């Protein structure tokens, strides 16, 4: 099965700004991005992979979680999302290059 599992240490990305050490720093979340069903030699396949990457980063960072009293995302969630998305993009960079070269 072709899939990448991203594990993100929340403490290392979003919560590193917190002044106090807490149990949340040990919190690790993961999300799986599968691509075996995609034809990465097509623009549609690449676009779907990009959508899956964004969705995985949102899931790991709980970007869509509602906080009582606000609809705005926390700075920590936004920073976590950017970190997770960058990690996923790096993991998939070689796979995308290979697909563009026909391999």
XYZ file of C-alpha atoms in Angstrom:
103
model
C 0.000 0.000 0.000
C 1.365 3.381 -0.928
C 0.846 5.758 1.973
C 2.756 8.202 4.098
C 2.012 8.604 7.775
C 2.898 11.969 9.207
C 3.675 12.183 12.889
C 3.882 15.631 14.301
C 5.138 16.426 17.745
C 2.720 19.143 18.686
C 5.130 20.422 21.319
C 7.893 20.893 18.792
C 5.748 22.942 16.482
C 2.785 24.764 17.918
C 3.209 24.529 21.669
C 6.889 25.382 21.741
C 5.840 28.969 22.341
C 4.091 28.113 25.601
C 6.054 29.280 28.637
C 5.134 26.369 30.888
C 6.013 22.733 30.299
C 2.904 20.601 30.238
C 1.766 17.091 29.491
C 0.470 18.355 26.155
C 4.063 18.631 24.964
C 4.190 14.847 24.810
C 1.116 14.779 22.580
C 1.819 13.322 19.171
C -0.739 13.008 16.447
C -0.565 11.281 13.133
C -2.461 11.197 9.902
C -2.153 8.923 6.903
C -2.065 10.113 3.305
C -2.676 7.383 0.760
C -1.887 7.792 -2.904
C -1.950 4.281 -4.370
C -5.277 5.023 -6.036
C -4.021 8.213 -7.704
C -2.467 8.642 -11.124
C 0.220 11.165 -10.241
C 1.152 11.627 -13.883
C -2.035 13.670 -14.369
C -2.851 17.155 -13.084
C -6.010 15.758 -11.498
C -4.032 13.141 -9.565
C -1.577 15.769 -8.329
C -4.429 18.090 -7.318
C -6.098 15.299 -5.345
C -2.816 14.490 -3.603
C -2.443 18.150 -2.660
C -6.001 18.132 -1.251
C -5.180 15.050 0.802
C -2.028 16.710 2.140
C -3.988 19.781 3.245
C -6.693 17.620 4.839
C -4.110 15.537 6.719
C -2.418 18.670 8.070
C -5.814 20.052 9.145
C -6.659 16.772 10.875
C -3.351 16.521 12.741
C -3.577 20.103 13.965
C -7.311 20.077 14.656
C -7.675 23.223 12.577
C -11.416 22.772 12.200
C -12.031 22.337 15.933
C -14.358 25.027 17.248
C -13.382 26.887 20.394
C -16.231 28.201 22.485
C -16.739 31.909 21.966
C -14.825 32.297 18.718
C -14.696 31.073 15.164
C -11.096 32.139 14.711
C -8.367 29.543 14.606
C -5.737 29.793 17.285
C -2.244 30.929 16.364
C -0.973 27.560 17.570
C -3.324 25.689 15.216
C -2.260 27.859 12.265
C 1.432 27.363 13.029
C 0.920 23.636 13.527
C -0.893 23.435 10.176
C 1.941 25.201 8.363
C 4.534 22.914 9.971
C 2.563 19.761 9.192
C 1.871 20.826 5.600
C 5.548 21.631 5.045
C 6.541 18.226 6.430
C 4.070 16.458 4.160
C 5.184 18.488 1.143
C 8.784 17.475 1.858
C 7.809 13.795 2.186
C 5.949 13.847 -1.110
C 8.406 15.982 -3.082
C 10.398 13.023 -4.421
C 7.261 11.030 -5.202
C 5.903 13.980 -7.200
C 9.214 14.425 -9.038
C 9.305 10.731 -9.936
C 5.716 10.866 -11.222
C 6.539 13.900 -13.392
C 9.475 12.006 -14.887
C 7.263 9.033 -15.694
C 8.547 6.718 -13.015
